Amino acid sequence: MGGETERTAAASKNEEKQAQVDIRKGILGFTESAVMKCAVELGIADALENSGGPMSLFELSSSLGCSPPALYRIMRFLVHRGIFSQKSTSQGSTGYVQTPISRLLVRHGENSMAGLVLFLSSPMLLALWQCLSARVLACETSAFEAAHGKGIFQYTATDPAFSKLMDDAMACGARVTVPAIIDGCPEVFEGLGSLVDIGGGNGTTLSIVVKACPWIHGINFDLPHVVSVAPKNDGVEHVGGDMFDSIPNADAAYLMRILHDWGDEECIHILRKCRDAIPRDKGKVIILEAVIEEKETDQLKDLGLMMDMVMMAYTGKGKERTLKEWAYLLNEAGFSRHSVKHIQAVESVIEAYI
Ligand SMILES: C[S@@+](CC[C@H](N)C(=O)[O-])C[C@H]1O[C@@H](n2cnc3c(N)ncnc32)[C@H](O)[C@@H]1O
């Protein structure tokens, strides 16, 4: 009996110790994204990518023009977290090398996530987290409005540099998600003569789609200040406007990471506008969004829940939704049926038909 009590006491002491470690890790969780931003700003991944082999601390620091002792500590942290790695050289010393994660931090690399790192860690967006509790207490405004006096999409119209940071960050996501649809369920784009991407940003999504499916005429639809600076792309027409007013006609309407920015009422309004823009018989709406309870792996569910917190901070009533919540929006907007396809991405493909 005495032994049992001792074991219980020891177990609860261990739990307490673990709780101390876990809470400190949670509190210091911001260090990982802050140091990743530092790595992007210094161009660490770019230097290693261009070096053609492992780089010693002194080679790396002289290539970046920074202090070896400070860089040593930055690299120790990032290697420990698996973002960079170390490898022995033929001379018997060790040097830093890339990992699959650090390759995504190369500024202009294929599938680069550097733009997303810089956007999410920008002072404008980091300020929002100071207003999250105020947002929870008074559900009316977003943390973005509380911090900066207007909603995020009104703000981008007044700050071209921030608008470009957002467009570049969104393009990073598009370069991962769109190929995942083309690889995982290419039938989504089959039979379409035209496709309107609503809130398509700088047109990265459609430039990938029309390259893979050259029979599609792409219409990149976004706010006038966004499309006026979007680069020209063959097969993609840029159209400026407001999705709450009207949406250009096309065989299918594509909404990627748009509806999660808005509350249910606004989503139903947007979806009804999409319904008006597509043919009654063969038209469809293609939605690319996280489906919270449907993900097969915990890791994806974890990412979906993180994104939900981001939506809470950035937008007024935006949120990540469950399958039941998506079904509700589509029913209310007048769609008779829909299907969900999972792809190698945080988002799933929801196809809705009139
Ligand atoms: C979160 S971004 C998503 C960009 C892109 N779909 C992607 O996933 O990469 C939201 C986009 O919606 C656009 N947007 C916001 N309000 C809009 C409106 N009323 N009409 C048209 N586009 C709008 C923004 O300018 C921005 O480009």
Coordinates of C-alpha atoms and ligand atoms in Angstrom, one line a residue:
M1 CA 0.0 0.0 0.0
G2 CA 2.8 2.4 1.1
G3 CA 4.7 1.5 -2.1
E4 CA 1.7 2.4 -4.2
T5 CA 1.3 5.8 -2.5
E6 CA 5.0 6.5 -3.1
R7 CA 4.7 5.6 -6.8
T8 CA 1.6 7.8 -7.1
A9 CA 3.5 10.7 -5.5
A10 CA 6.5 10.2 -7.7
A11 CA 4.3 10.1 -10.8
S12 CA 2.6 13.3 -9.9
K13 CA 6.0 14.9 -9.2
N14 CA 7.1 13.8 -12.7
E15 CA 4.0 15.2 -14.2
E16 CA 4.6 18.5 -12.4
K17 CA 8.1 18.7 -13.7
Q18 CA 6.9 17.9 -17.3
A19 CA 4.3 20.6 -17.0
Q20 CA 7.0 23.1 -16.0
V21 CA 8.9 22.1 -19.2
D22 CA 5.8 22.1 -21.4
I23 CA 4.6 25.5 -20.2
R24 CA 8.0 27.1 -20.8
K25 CA 8.1 25.6 -24.3
G26 CA 4.7 27.0 -25.0
I27 CA 5.6 30.5 -23.7
L28 CA 8.8 30.5 -25.7
G29 CA 7.1 29.1 -28.8
F30 CA 7.5 32.4 -30.7
T31 CA 11.3 32.0 -30.8
E32 CA 11.1 29.4 -33.6
S33 CA 9.2 31.8 -36.0
A34 CA 11.3 34.8 -34.9
V35 CA 14.6 32.9 -35.5
M36 CA 13.3 31.5 -38.8
K37 CA 12.5 35.1 -39.9
C38 CA 16.1 36.1 -38.9
A39 CA 17.4 33.2 -41.1
V40 CA 15.4 34.4 -44.1
E41 CA 16.5 38.0 -43.6
L42 CA 20.2 37.0 -43.3
G43 CA 19.8 34.7 -46.4
I44 CA 21.3 31.7 -44.6
A45 CA 19.5 29.1 -46.8
D46 CA 20.4 31.1 -49.9
A47 CA 24.1 31.0 -49.0
L48 CA 24.0 27.2 -48.3
E49 CA 22.0 26.6 -51.5
N50 CA 24.7 28.4 -53.6
S51 CA 27.7 26.9 -51.8
G52 CA 27.5 23.4 -53.4
G53 CA 28.6 21.7 -50.2
P54 CA 28.8 22.0 -46.4
M55 CA 29.8 25.5 -45.1
S56 CA 31.9 26.0 -42.0
L57 CA 30.8 28.6 -39.5
F58 CA 33.6 31.0 -40.8
E59 CA 32.7 30.4 -44.4
L60 CA 29.0 31.1 -43.7
S61 CA 29.6 34.1 -41.5
S62 CA 32.0 35.7 -44.0
S63 CA 29.6 35.0 -46.8
L64 CA 26.7 36.7 -44.9
G65 CA 28.9 39.4 -43.4
C66 CA 27.9 38.7 -39.8
S67 CA 29.5 37.9 -36.5
P68 CA 30.6 34.2 -36.1
P69 CA 29.6 33.9 -32.4
A70 CA 26.1 35.2 -32.9
L71 CA 25.6 33.1 -36.1
Y72 CA 26.9 30.1 -34.2
R73 CA 24.1 30.5 -31.6
I74 CA 21.5 31.0 -34.3
M75 CA 22.6 27.9 -36.2
R76 CA 22.8 25.8 -33.0
F77 CA 19.2 26.7 -32.4
L78 CA 18.1 26.0 -35.9
V79 CA 20.1 22.7 -36.2
H80 CA 18.6 21.6 -32.9
R81 CA 15.1 22.1 -34.3
G82 CA 15.9 20.2 -37.5
I83 CA 15.6 23.3 -39.7
F84 CA 19.3 23.1 -40.8
S85 CA 21.7 20.2 -40.4
Q86 CA 25.4 19.5 -40.0
K87 CA 27.6 17.2 -42.0
S88 CA 31.3 16.1 -41.8
T89 CA 33.4 17.4 -44.7
S90 CA 36.2 15.4 -46.4
Q91 CA 38.7 17.5 -44.4
G92 CA 37.3 16.0 -41.2
S93 CA 35.6 19.2 -40.0
T94 CA 31.8 19.8 -39.9
G95 CA 29.8 22.2 -41.9
Y96 CA 26.2 23.4 -42.2
V97 CA 24.0 21.9 -44.8
Q98 CA 20.4 22.3 -46.0
T99 CA 17.4 20.1 -45.0
P100 CA 14.1 19.8 -46.8
I101 CA 12.8 22.5 -44.4
S102 CA 15.6 25.0 -44.9
R103 CA 15.3 24.6 -48.7
L104 CA 11.8 26.2 -48.3
L105 CA 13.5 29.2 -46.8
V106 CA 15.5 30.0 -50.0
R107 CA 14.1 33.4 -51.0
H108 CA 13.3 32.7 -54.7
G109 CA 13.6 28.9 -54.5
E110 CA 11.0 26.4 -55.9
N111 CA 8.1 26.2 -53.3
S112 CA 9.8 28.9 -51.3
M113 CA 7.9 29.8 -48.1
A114 CA 10.2 32.8 -47.3
G115 CA 7.5 35.3 -48.4
L116 CA 5.0 33.6 -45.9
V117 CA 7.6 33.8 -43.1
L118 CA 8.2 37.5 -43.8
F119 CA 4.4 38.3 -44.0
L120 CA 3.3 36.4 -40.9
S121 CA 6.3 37.8 -38.9
S122 CA 5.8 41.4 -40.1
P123 CA 5.4 44.0 -37.4
M124 CA 1.9 44.8 -38.7
L125 CA 0.7 41.2 -38.1
L126 CA 2.7 40.5 -34.9
A127 CA 0.9 43.6 -33.4
L128 CA -2.4 41.8 -33.7
W129 CA -1.6 39.2 -31.1
Q130 CA -1.5 42.0 -28.5
C131 CA -5.2 42.5 -29.3
L132 CA -6.5 38.9 -29.3
S133 CA -8.1 39.0 -25.8
A134 CA -9.8 42.3 -26.7
R135 CA -11.1 40.5 -29.8
V136 CA -12.4 37.6 -27.8
L137 CA -14.2 40.0 -25.3
A138 CA -15.7 42.2 -28.0
C139 CA -16.5 39.9 -31.0
E140 CA -17.5 42.8 -33.2
T141 CA -14.1 43.9 -34.6
S142 CA -11.0 41.9 -35.7
A143 CA -7.7 42.3 -33.8
F144 CA -6.5 43.8 -37.1
E145 CA -9.1 46.6 -36.8
A146 CA -8.3 47.1 -33.1
A147 CA -4.6 47.4 -33.9
H148 CA -4.7 49.4 -37.2
G149 CA -8.0 51.1 -37.3
K150 CA -9.5 49.3 -40.4
G151 CA -10.0 45.8 -41.7
I152 CA -7.0 44.0 -43.4
F153 CA -8.4 44.3 -47.0
Q154 CA -9.2 48.0 -46.5
Y155 CA -5.7 48.5 -45.1
T156 CA -3.9 46.8 -48.0
A157 CA -5.5 49.4 -50.3
T158 CA -3.6 52.2 -48.4
D159 CA -0.2 50.5 -48.0
P160 CA 1.2 49.1 -51.2
A161 CA 4.3 47.6 -49.5
F162 CA 2.1 45.6 -47.1
S163 CA -0.2 44.6 -49.9
K164 CA 2.8 43.2 -51.9
L165 CA 4.0 41.4 -48.8
M166 CA 0.6 39.8 -48.6
D167 CA 0.4 38.9 -52.3
D168 CA 3.9 37.4 -52.2
A169 CA 3.0 35.3 -49.1
M170 CA -0.3 34.1 -50.7
A171 CA 1.7 33.1 -53.8
C172 CA 3.9 30.9 -51.6
G173 CA 0.9 29.0 -50.5
A174 CA -0.5 28.8 -54.1
R175 CA 2.7 27.2 -55.4
V176 CA 2.2 24.3 -53.0
T177 CA -1.6 23.9 -53.0
V178 CA -2.3 24.2 -56.7
P179 CA 0.2 21.6 -57.8
A180 CA -1.3 19.3 -55.1
I181 CA -4.7 19.6 -56.8
I182 CA -3.3 19.1 -60.2
D183 CA -1.4 16.0 -59.0
G184 CA -4.0 14.6 -56.6
C185 CA -7.3 15.3 -58.5
P186 CA -6.7 16.7 -62.0
E187 CA -10.3 16.0 -62.9
V188 CA -11.2 19.1 -61.0
F189 CA -10.1 21.2 -64.0
E190 CA -11.3 18.8 -66.7
G191 CA -14.0 20.1 -69.1
L192 CA -13.6 23.7 -68.0
G193 CA -13.3 26.4 -70.7
S194 CA -13.0 29.2 -68.3
L195 CA -12.2 29.6 -64.5
V196 CA -12.6 32.7 -62.4
D197 CA -10.3 32.8 -59.3
I198 CA -12.0 35.0 -56.8
G199 CA -9.6 36.9 -54.6
G200 CA -6.8 35.4 -56.7
G201 CA -4.2 37.9 -55.5
N202 CA -1.3 38.4 -58.0
G203 CA -2.6 35.6 -60.3
T204 CA -0.1 32.9 -59.2
T205 CA -2.8 30.2 -58.9
L206 CA -4.2 30.7 -62.4
S207 CA -0.7 31.0 -64.0
I208 CA -0.1 27.4 -62.6
V209 CA -3.5 26.1 -63.6
V210 CA -3.3 27.4 -67.2
K211 CA 0.2 26.1 -67.6
A212 CA -1.0 22.6 -66.7
C213 CA -4.4 23.0 -68.5
P214 CA -3.8 25.3 -71.4
W215 CA -7.4 24.9 -72.7
I216 CA -8.6 27.0 -69.7
H217 CA -9.1 30.8 -69.9
G218 CA -8.2 32.2 -66.5
I219 CA -9.9 35.2 -65.0
N220 CA -8.0 36.5 -62.0
F221 CA -10.5 38.6 -60.0
D222 CA -9.5 40.7 -57.0
L223 CA -9.8 44.2 -55.6
P224 CA -8.7 46.9 -58.1
H225 CA -5.5 47.9 -56.1
V226 CA -4.4 44.2 -56.1
V227 CA -4.9 43.4 -59.8
S228 CA -3.5 46.8 -61.0
V229 CA 0.0 45.6 -59.9
A230 CA -0.4 41.9 -60.7
P231 CA 2.2 40.7 -63.3
K232 CA 0.9 39.8 -66.8
N233 CA 0.6 36.1 -67.5
D234 CA -0.4 34.4 -70.8
G235 CA -3.8 32.9 -70.6
V236 CA -4.8 34.9 -67.5
E237 CA -7.0 38.0 -67.6
H238 CA -6.9 40.3 -64.6
V239 CA -10.2 41.8 -63.6
G240 CA -10.7 44.3 -60.7
G241 CA -13.9 44.4 -58.7
D242 CA -15.7 43.6 -55.4
M243 CA -16.9 40.0 -55.0
F244 CA -19.7 41.3 -52.8
D245 CA -21.1 43.2 -55.8
S246 CA -20.6 40.8 -58.7
I247 CA -18.3 38.1 -60.1
P248 CA -17.2 37.7 -63.7
N249 CA -19.0 34.8 -65.5
A250 CA -17.0 31.5 -66.0
D251 CA -17.6 27.8 -66.3
A252 CA -16.4 27.5 -62.7
A253 CA -15.6 29.8 -59.8
Y254 CA -12.6 29.1 -57.6
L255 CA -12.3 30.2 -54.1
M256 CA -9.0 29.4 -52.4
R257 CA -8.5 30.6 -48.8
I258 CA -11.2 33.2 -49.3
L259 CA -14.2 32.0 -47.3
H260 CA -12.2 31.4 -44.1
D261 CA -11.7 35.2 -44.0
W262 CA -15.4 35.8 -43.6
G263 CA -18.4 35.1 -41.3
D264 CA -21.2 32.8 -42.4
E265 CA -23.5 35.6 -43.6
E266 CA -20.7 37.0 -45.9
C267 CA -19.8 33.6 -47.1
I268 CA -23.4 32.8 -48.1
H269 CA -23.5 36.2 -49.9
I270 CA -20.2 35.4 -51.8
L271 CA -21.4 31.9 -52.7
R272 CA -24.7 33.2 -54.1
K273 CA -22.7 35.6 -56.3
C274 CA -20.7 32.6 -57.5
R275 CA -23.9 30.8 -58.2
D276 CA -25.0 33.7 -60.4
A277 CA -21.6 33.7 -62.3
I278 CA -21.6 30.0 -63.4
P279 CA -23.8 28.0 -65.8
R280 CA -26.8 26.4 -64.1
D281 CA -26.3 23.0 -65.9
K282 CA -22.6 22.2 -65.7
G283 CA -21.2 25.0 -63.6
K284 CA -19.4 24.4 -60.3
V285 CA -17.7 26.2 -57.4
I286 CA -14.3 24.9 -56.4
I287 CA -13.4 25.7 -52.8
L288 CA -9.9 25.2 -51.3
E289 CA -10.1 25.3 -47.6
A290 CA -9.2 23.4 -44.4
V291 CA -11.9 21.0 -43.3
I292 CA -11.2 20.8 -39.6
E293 CA -12.6 17.5 -38.5
E294 CA -11.9 15.6 -41.7
K295 CA -8.1 15.5 -41.7
E296 CA -6.5 12.1 -41.5
T297 CA -3.4 13.2 -39.5
D298 CA -3.1 15.1 -36.2
Q299 CA -0.4 17.2 -37.8
L300 CA -2.8 18.6 -40.4
K301 CA -5.5 19.1 -37.8
D302 CA -3.0 21.0 -35.6
L303 CA -2.2 23.3 -38.6
G304 CA -5.9 23.8 -39.3
L305 CA -6.4 24.9 -35.6
M306 CA -3.4 27.2 -35.8
M307 CA -4.9 28.8 -38.9
D308 CA -8.2 29.2 -37.1
M309 CA -6.4 31.3 -34.5
V310 CA -4.8 33.4 -37.3
M311 CA -8.2 33.9 -38.8
M312 CA -9.5 35.0 -35.4
A313 CA -6.8 37.6 -35.1
Y314 CA -6.7 38.8 -38.7
T315 CA -10.3 38.9 -39.8
G316 CA -13.6 40.0 -38.1
K317 CA -15.6 36.8 -38.3
G318 CA -13.4 34.5 -40.3
K319 CA -12.8 31.0 -39.2
E320 CA -11.7 27.5 -40.2
R321 CA -14.7 25.3 -40.6
T322 CA -15.8 21.7 -40.1
L323 CA -17.5 19.6 -42.8
K324 CA -20.9 20.2 -41.2
E325 CA -20.3 24.0 -41.3
W326 CA -19.3 23.9 -45.0
A327 CA -22.4 21.9 -45.8
Y328 CA -24.5 24.5 -44.0
L329 CA -23.0 27.4 -46.0
L330 CA -23.4 25.5 -49.3
N331 CA -27.0 24.6 -48.6
E332 CA -28.0 28.1 -47.6
A333 CA -26.3 29.5 -50.7
G334 CA -28.5 27.2 -52.9
F335 CA -26.1 24.4 -53.9
S336 CA -27.8 21.1 -54.2
R337 CA -24.8 18.8 -53.7
H338 CA -21.1 18.9 -53.0
S339 CA -18.1 16.5 -52.6
V340 CA -14.9 16.7 -50.7
K341 CA -11.5 15.5 -51.9
H342 CA -8.4 15.4 -49.8
I343 CA -5.0 16.4 -51.3
Q344 CA -1.4 16.6 -50.0
A345 CA -2.1 20.0 -48.4
V346 CA -3.7 21.5 -45.3
E347 CA -6.7 22.4 -47.5
S348 CA -9.2 20.0 -49.1
V349 CA -11.0 20.5 -52.4
I350 CA -14.8 21.0 -52.1
E351 CA -16.7 21.0 -55.4
A352 CA -20.2 22.4 -55.2
Y353 CA -23.0 22.1 -57.8
I354 CA -26.2 24.0 -58.4
Ligands
LIG1 C1 -6.2 35.4 -48.0 S1 -6.0 36.2 -49.6 C2 -6.1 34.7 -50.6 C3 -5.4 34.8 -51.9 C4 -5.4 33.6 -52.8 N1 -6.7 33.1 -53.0 C5 -4.5 32.5 -52.2 O1 -5.1 31.6 -51.5 O2 -3.3 32.5 -52.4 C6 -7.5 37.0 -49.8 C7 -7.7 37.7 -51.1 O3 -9.0 38.2 -51.2 C8 -9.0 39.5 -51.8 N2 -10.2 40.2 -51.4 C9 -10.6 40.6 -50.2 N3 -11.8 41.2 -50.3 C10 -12.2 41.2 -51.6 C11 -13.4 41.6 -52.3 N4 -14.3 42.3 -51.6 N5 -13.5 41.4 -53.6 C12 -12.5 40.7 -54.3 N6 -11.3 40.2 -53.7 C13 -11.2 40.5 -52.3 C14 -7.8 40.1 -51.2 O4 -7.3 41.2 -51.9 C15 -6.8 38.9 -51.2 O5 -6.0 38.9 -52.4

